[in-house]
PDB file of C-alpha atoms in Angstrom:
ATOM      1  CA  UNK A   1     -11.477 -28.913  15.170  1.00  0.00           C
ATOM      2  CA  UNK A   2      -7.789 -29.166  16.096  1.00  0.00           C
ATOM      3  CA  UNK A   3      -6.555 -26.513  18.653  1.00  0.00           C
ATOM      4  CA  UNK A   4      -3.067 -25.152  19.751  1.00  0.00           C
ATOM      5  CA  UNK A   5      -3.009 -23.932  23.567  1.00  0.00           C
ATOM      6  CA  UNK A   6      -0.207 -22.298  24.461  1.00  0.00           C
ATOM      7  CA  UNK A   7      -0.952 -21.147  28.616  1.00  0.00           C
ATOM      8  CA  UNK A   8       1.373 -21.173  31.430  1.00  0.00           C
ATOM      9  CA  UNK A   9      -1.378 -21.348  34.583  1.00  0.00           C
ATOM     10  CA  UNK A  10      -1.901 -25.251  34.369  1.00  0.00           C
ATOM     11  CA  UNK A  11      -4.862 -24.850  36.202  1.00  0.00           C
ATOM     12  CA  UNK A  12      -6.531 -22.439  33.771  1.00  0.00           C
ATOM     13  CA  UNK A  13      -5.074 -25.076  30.713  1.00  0.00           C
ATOM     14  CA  UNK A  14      -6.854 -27.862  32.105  1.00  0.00           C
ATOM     15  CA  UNK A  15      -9.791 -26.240  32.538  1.00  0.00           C
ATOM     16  CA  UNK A  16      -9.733 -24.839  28.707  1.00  0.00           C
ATOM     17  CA  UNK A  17      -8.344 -28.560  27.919  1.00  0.00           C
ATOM     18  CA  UNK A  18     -11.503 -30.459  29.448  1.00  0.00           C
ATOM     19  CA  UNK A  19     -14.154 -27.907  28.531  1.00  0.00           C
ATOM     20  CA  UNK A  20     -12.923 -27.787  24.468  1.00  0.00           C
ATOM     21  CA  UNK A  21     -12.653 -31.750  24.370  1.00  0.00           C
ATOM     22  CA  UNK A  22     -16.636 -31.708  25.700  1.00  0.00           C
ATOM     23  CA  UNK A  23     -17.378 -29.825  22.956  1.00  0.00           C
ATOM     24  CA  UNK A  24     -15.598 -32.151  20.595  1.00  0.00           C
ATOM     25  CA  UNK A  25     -12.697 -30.242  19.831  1.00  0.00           C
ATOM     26  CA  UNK A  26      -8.989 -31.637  19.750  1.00  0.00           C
ATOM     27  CA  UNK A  27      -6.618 -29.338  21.932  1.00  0.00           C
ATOM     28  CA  UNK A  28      -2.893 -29.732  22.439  1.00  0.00           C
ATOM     29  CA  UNK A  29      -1.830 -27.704  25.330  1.00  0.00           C
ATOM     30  CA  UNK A  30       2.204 -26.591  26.058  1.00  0.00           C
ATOM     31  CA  UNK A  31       2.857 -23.970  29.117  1.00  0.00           C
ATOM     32  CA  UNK A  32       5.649 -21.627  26.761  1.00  0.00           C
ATOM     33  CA  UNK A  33       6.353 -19.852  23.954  1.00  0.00           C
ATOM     34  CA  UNK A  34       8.897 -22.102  22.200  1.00  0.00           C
ATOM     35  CA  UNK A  35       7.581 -25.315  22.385  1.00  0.00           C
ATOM     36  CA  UNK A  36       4.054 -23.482  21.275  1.00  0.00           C
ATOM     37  CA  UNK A  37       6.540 -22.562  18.437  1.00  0.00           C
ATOM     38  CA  UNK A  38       7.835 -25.730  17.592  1.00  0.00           C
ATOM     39  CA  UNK A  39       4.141 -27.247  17.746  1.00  0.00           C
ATOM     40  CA  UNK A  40       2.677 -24.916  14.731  1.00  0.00           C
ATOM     41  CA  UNK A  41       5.799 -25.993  13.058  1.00  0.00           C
ATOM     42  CA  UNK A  42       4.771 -29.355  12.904  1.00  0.00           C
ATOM     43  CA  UNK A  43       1.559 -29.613  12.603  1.00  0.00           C
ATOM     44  CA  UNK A  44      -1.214 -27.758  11.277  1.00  0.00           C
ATOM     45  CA  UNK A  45      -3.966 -26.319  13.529  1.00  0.00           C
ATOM     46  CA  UNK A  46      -7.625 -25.058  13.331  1.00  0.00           C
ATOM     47  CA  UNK A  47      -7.137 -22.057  15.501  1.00  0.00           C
ATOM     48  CA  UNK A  48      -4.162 -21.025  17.602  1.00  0.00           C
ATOM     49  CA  UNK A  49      -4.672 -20.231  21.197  1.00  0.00           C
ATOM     50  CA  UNK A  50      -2.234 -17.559  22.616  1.00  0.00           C
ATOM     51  CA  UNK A  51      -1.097 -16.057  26.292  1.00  0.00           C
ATOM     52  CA  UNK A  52       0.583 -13.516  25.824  1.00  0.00           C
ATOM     53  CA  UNK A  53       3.290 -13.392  29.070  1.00  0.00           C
ATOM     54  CA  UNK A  54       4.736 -16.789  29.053  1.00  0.00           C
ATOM     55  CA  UNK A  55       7.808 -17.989  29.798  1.00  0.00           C
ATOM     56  CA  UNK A  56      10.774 -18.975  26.851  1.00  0.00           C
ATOM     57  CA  UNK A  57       9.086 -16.665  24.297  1.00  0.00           C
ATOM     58  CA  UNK A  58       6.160 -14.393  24.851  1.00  0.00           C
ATOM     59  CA  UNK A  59       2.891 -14.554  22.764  1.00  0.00           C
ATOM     60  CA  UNK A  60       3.226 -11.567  21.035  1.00  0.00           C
ATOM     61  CA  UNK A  61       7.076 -12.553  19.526  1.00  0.00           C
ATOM     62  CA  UNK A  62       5.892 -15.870  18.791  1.00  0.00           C
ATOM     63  CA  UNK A  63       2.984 -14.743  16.859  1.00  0.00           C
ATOM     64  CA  UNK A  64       5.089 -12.620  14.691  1.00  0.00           C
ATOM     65  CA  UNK A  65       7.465 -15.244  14.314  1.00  0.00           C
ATOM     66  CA  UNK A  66       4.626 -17.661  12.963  1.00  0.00           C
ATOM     67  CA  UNK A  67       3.310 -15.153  10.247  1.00  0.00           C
ATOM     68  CA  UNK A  68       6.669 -14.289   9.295  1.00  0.00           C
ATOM     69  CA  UNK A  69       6.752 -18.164   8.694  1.00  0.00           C
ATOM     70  CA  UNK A  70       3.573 -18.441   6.381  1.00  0.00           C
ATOM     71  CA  UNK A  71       1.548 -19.721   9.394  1.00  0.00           C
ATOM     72  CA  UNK A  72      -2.121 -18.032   8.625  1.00  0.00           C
ATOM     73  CA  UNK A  73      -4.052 -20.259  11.125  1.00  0.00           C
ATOM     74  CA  UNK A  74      -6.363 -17.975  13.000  1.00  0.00           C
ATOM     75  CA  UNK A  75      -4.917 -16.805  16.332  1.00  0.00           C
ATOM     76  CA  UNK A  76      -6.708 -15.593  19.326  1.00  0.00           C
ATOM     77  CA  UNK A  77      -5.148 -14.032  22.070  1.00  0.00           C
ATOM     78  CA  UNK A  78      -5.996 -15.140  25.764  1.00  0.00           C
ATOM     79  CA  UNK A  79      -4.666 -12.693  28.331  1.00  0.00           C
ATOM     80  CA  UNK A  80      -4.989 -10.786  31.589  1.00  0.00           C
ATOM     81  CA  UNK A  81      -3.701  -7.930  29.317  1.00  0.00           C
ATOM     82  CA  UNK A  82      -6.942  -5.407  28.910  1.00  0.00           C
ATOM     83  CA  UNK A  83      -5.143  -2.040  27.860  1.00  0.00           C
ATOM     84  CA  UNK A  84      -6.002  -0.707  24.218  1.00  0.00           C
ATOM     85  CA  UNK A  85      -2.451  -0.344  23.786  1.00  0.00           C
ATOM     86  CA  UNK A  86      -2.153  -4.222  24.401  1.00  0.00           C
ATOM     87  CA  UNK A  87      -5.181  -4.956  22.089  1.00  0.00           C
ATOM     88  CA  UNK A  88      -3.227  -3.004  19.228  1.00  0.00           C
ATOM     89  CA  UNK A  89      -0.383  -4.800  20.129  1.00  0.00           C
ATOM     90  CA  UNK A  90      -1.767  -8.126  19.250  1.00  0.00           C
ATOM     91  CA  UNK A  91      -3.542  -7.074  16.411  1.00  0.00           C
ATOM     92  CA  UNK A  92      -0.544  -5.839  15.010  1.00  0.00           C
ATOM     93  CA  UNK A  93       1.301  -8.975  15.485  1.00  0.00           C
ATOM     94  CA  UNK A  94      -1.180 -10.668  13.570  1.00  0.00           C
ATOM     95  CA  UNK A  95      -3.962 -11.921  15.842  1.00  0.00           C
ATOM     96  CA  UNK A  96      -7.743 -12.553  14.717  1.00  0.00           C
ATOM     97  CA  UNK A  97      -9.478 -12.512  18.068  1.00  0.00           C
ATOM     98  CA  UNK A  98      -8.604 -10.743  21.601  1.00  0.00           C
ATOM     99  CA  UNK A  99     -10.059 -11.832  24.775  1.00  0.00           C
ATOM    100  CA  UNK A 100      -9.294 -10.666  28.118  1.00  0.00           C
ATOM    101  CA  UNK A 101      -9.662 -12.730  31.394  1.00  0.00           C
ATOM    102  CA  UNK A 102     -11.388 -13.785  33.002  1.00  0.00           C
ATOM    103  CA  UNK A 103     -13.622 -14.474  30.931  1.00  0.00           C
ATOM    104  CA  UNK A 104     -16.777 -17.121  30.300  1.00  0.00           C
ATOM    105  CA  UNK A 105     -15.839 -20.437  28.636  1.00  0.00           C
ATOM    106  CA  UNK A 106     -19.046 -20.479  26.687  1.00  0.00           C
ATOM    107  CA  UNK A 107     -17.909 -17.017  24.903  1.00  0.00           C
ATOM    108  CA  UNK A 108     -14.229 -18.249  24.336  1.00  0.00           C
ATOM    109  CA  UNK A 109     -16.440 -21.416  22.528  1.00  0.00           C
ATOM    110  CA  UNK A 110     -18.359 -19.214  20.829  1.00  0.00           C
ATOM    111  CA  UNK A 111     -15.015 -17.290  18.648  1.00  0.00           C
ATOM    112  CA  UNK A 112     -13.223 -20.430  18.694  1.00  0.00           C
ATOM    113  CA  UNK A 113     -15.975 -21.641  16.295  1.00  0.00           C
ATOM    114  CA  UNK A 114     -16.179 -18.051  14.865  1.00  0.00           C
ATOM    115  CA  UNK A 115     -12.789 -18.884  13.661  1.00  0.00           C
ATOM    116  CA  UNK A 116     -12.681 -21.889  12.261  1.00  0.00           C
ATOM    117  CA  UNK A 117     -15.342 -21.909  10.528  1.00  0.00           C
ATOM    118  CA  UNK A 118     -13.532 -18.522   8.884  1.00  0.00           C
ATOM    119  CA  UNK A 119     -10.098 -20.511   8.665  1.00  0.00           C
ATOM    120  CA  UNK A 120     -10.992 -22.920   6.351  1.00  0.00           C
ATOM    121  CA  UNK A 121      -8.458 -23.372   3.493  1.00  0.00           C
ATOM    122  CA  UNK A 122      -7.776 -20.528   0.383  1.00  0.00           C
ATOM    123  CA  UNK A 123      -8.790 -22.036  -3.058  1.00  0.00           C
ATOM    124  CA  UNK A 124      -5.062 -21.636  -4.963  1.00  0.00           C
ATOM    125  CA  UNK A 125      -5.755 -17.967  -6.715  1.00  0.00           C
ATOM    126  CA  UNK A 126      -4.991 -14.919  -7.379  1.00  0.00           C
ATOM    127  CA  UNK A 127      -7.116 -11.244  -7.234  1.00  0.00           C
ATOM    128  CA  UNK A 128      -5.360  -8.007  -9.130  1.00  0.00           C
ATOM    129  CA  UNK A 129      -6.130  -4.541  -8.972  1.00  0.00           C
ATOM    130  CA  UNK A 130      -3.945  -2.099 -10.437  1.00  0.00           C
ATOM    131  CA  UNK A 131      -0.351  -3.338  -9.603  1.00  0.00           C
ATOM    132  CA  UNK A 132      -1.641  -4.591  -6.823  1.00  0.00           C
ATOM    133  CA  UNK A 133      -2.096  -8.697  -6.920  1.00  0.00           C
ATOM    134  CA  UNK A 134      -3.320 -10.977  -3.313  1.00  0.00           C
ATOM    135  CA  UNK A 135      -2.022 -14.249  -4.003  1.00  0.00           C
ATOM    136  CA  UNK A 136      -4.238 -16.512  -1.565  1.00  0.00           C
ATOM    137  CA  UNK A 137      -2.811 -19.612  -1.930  1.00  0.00           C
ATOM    138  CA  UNK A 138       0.503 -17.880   0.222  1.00  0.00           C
ATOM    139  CA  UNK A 139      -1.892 -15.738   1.771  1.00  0.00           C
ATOM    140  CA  UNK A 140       0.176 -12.226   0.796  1.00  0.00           C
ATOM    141  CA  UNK A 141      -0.293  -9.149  -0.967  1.00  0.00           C
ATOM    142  CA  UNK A 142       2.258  -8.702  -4.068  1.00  0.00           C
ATOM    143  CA  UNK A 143       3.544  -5.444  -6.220  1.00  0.00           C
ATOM    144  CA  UNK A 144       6.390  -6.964  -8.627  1.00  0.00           C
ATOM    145  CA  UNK A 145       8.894  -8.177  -6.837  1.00  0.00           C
ATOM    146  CA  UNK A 146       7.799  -6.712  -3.008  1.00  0.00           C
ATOM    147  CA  UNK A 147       5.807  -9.157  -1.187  1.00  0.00           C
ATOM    148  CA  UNK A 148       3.891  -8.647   2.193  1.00  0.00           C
ATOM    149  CA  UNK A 149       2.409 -11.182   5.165  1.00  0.00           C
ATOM    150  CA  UNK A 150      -1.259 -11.148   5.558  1.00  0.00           C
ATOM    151  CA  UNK A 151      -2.820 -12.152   8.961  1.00  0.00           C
ATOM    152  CA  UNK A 152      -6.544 -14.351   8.491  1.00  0.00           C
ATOM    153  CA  UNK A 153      -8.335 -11.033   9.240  1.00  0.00           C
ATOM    154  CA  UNK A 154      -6.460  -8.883   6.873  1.00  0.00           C
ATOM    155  CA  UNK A 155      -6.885 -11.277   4.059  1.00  0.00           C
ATOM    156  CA  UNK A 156     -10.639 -11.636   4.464  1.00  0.00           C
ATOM    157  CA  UNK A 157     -10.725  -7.523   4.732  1.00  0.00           C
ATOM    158  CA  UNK A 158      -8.399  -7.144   1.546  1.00  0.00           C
ATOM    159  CA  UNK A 159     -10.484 -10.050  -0.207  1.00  0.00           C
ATOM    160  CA  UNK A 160     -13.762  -8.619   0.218  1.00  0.00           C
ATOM    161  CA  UNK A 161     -12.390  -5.203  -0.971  1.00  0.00           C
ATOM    162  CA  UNK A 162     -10.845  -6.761  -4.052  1.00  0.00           C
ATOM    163  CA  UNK A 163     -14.235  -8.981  -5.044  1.00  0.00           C
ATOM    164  CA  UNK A 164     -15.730  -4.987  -5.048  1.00  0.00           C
ATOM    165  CA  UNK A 165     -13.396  -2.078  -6.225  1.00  0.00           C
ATOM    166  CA  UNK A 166     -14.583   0.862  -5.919  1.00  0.00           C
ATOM    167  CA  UNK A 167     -17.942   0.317  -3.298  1.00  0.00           C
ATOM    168  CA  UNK A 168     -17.883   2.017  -0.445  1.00  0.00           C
ATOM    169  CA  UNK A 169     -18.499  -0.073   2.691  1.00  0.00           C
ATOM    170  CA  UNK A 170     -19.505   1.189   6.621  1.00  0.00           C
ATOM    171  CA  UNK A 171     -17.846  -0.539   9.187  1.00  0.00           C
ATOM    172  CA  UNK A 172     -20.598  -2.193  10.032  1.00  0.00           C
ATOM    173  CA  UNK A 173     -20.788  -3.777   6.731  1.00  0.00           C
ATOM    174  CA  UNK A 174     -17.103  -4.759   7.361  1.00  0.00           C
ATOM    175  CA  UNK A 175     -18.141  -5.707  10.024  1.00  0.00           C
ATOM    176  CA  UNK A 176     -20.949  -8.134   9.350  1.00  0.00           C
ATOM    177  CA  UNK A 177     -19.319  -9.632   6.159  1.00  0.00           C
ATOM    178  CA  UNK A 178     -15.828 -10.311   7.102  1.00  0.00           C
ATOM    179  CA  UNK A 179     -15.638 -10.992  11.349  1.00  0.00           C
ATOM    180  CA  UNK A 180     -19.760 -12.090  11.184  1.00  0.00           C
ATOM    181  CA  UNK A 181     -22.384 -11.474  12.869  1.00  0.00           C
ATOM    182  CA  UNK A 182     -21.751 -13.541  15.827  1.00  0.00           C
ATOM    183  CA  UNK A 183     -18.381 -12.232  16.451  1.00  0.00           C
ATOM    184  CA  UNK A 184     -17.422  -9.896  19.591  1.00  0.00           C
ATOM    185  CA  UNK A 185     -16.031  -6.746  18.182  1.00  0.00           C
ATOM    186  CA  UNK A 186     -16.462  -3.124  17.273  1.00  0.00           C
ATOM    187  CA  UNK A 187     -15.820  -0.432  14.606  1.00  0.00           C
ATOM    188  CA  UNK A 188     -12.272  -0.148  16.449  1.00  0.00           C
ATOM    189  CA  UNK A 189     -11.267  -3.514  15.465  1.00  0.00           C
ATOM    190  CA  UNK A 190     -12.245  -2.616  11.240  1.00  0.00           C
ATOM    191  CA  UNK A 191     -10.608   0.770  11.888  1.00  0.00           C
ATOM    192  CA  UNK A 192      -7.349  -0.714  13.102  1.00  0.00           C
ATOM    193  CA  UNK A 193      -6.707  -3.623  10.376  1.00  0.00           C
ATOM    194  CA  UNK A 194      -7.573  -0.839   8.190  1.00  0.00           C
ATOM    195  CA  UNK A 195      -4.688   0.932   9.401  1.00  0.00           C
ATOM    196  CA  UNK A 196      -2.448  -2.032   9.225  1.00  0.00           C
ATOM    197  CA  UNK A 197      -3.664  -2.360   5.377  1.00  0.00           C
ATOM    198  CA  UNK A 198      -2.766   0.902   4.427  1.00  0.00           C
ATOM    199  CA  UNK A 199       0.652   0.800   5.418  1.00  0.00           C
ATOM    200  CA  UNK A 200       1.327  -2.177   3.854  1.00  0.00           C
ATOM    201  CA  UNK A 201       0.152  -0.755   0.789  1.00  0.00           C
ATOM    202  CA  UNK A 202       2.313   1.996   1.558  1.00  0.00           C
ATOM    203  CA  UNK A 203       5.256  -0.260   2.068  1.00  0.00           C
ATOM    204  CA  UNK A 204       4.444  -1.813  -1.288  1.00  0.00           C
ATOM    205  CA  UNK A 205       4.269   1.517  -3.216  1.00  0.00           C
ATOM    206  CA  UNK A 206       1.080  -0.581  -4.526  1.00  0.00           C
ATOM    207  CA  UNK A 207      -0.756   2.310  -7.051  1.00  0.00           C
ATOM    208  CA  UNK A 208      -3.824   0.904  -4.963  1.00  0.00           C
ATOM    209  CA  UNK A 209      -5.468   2.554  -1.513  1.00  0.00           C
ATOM    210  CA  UNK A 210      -8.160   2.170   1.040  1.00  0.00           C
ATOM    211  CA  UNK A 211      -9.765   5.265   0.382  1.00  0.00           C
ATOM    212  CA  UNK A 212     -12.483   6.473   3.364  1.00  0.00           C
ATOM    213  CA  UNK A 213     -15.343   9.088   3.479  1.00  0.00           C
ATOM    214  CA  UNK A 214     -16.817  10.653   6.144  1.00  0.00           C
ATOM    215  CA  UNK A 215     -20.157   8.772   7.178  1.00  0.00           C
ATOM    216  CA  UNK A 216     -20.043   6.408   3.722  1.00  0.00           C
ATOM    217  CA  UNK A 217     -17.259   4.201   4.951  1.00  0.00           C
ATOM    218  CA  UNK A 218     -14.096   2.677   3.036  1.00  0.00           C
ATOM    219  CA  UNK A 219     -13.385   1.533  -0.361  1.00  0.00           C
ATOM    220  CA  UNK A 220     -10.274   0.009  -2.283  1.00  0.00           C
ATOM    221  CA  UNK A 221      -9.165   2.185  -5.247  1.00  0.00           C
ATOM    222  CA  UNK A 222      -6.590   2.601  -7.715  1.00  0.00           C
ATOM    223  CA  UNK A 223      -4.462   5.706  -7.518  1.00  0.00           C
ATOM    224  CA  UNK A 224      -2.250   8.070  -9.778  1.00  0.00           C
TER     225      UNK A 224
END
């Protein structure tokens, strides 16, 4: 697996560095935001490594800045950062995985594998409901002519939807079938790319919504 690491405390790098190359994974490692930038720009990674306060250009910006770019490698976010607010934050800008420090190396291994073994390549497609259309090969959701950014997450959500119009789904199902079973999260996590969904669906005037019920779950339906 081939890793970006972008983390300003060198000792904290090298440590991430030596213990990801034992488990016979490839890691580049920069210490700020724009030469993380220029990195993902030439070359294509696995999984993406974050900090979020670093120096030149902070995680969050440059995450933003790589999805505005097409870049849908899976990101995960490794910060002293622990507030809610700051989880939403990165979620928002497009991130896959959160984890605060400090934390155990053997559980960053453990979602670094989570994700990329959910990053592999999109087959060259496209799923339709309604006016709604995800084209996976650029990883987007379409309505005509309006076209909107997916993160990896909010792909796999929106795909799994698609593949089953109309089903309602708990968040654990959501849960189970699109982070896995051996991921770290919650319900919060589903709820909030859920949110993010919606108003991008809003954005697109798409005649398609996430429709939830009380104690049944969430489905994706077409609307009048």
């Amino acid at each position: 697996m081939f890793l970006l690491l972008a983390e300003d405390e060198e000792a904290m790098a090298e440590a991430i560095v030596a213990f990801l190359s034992y488990h016979k994974m490839t890691v580049d490692w920069v210490s700020d935001g724009l030469s993380a930038l220029e990195a993902a720009r030439q070359k294509n990674y696995d999984v993406i490594i974050l900090d979020i306060m670093m120096p030149g250009m902070d995680g969050i910006t440059l995450l933003r800045q790589l999805r505005a770019m097409g870049n849908t490698a899976p990101a995960l976010f490794l910060t002293a950062k622990s507030e809610l607010r700051d989880k939403i934050h990165g979620f928002e800008a497009g991130s896959d995985d959160y984890l605060t420090k400090p934390f155990a190396m053997e559980e960053l291994l453990l979602r670094v594998n989570a994700l990329g073994r959910r990053g592999k390549p999109f087959q060259g497609e496209c799923m339709s409901l309604a006016d709604l259309m995800l084209d996976k090969s650029a990883v987007m959701l379409r309505v005509g002519e309006k076209s909107c950014p997916l993160s990896h997450r909010e792909y796999q959500l929106m795909e799994h939807f698609m593949r089953h119009p109309r089903m309602f789904f708990s968040a654990d199902q959501l849960l189970d079938s699109v982070w896995g079973m051996d991921a770290f999260f919650d319900q919060g996590t589903v709820w909030a790319h859920i949110s993010y969904l919606r108003k991008k669906l809003e954005m697109l005037d798409a005649h398609v919504a996430i429709r939830s019920k009380r104690g049944i779950g969430y489905s994706l339906e077409e609307i009048t």
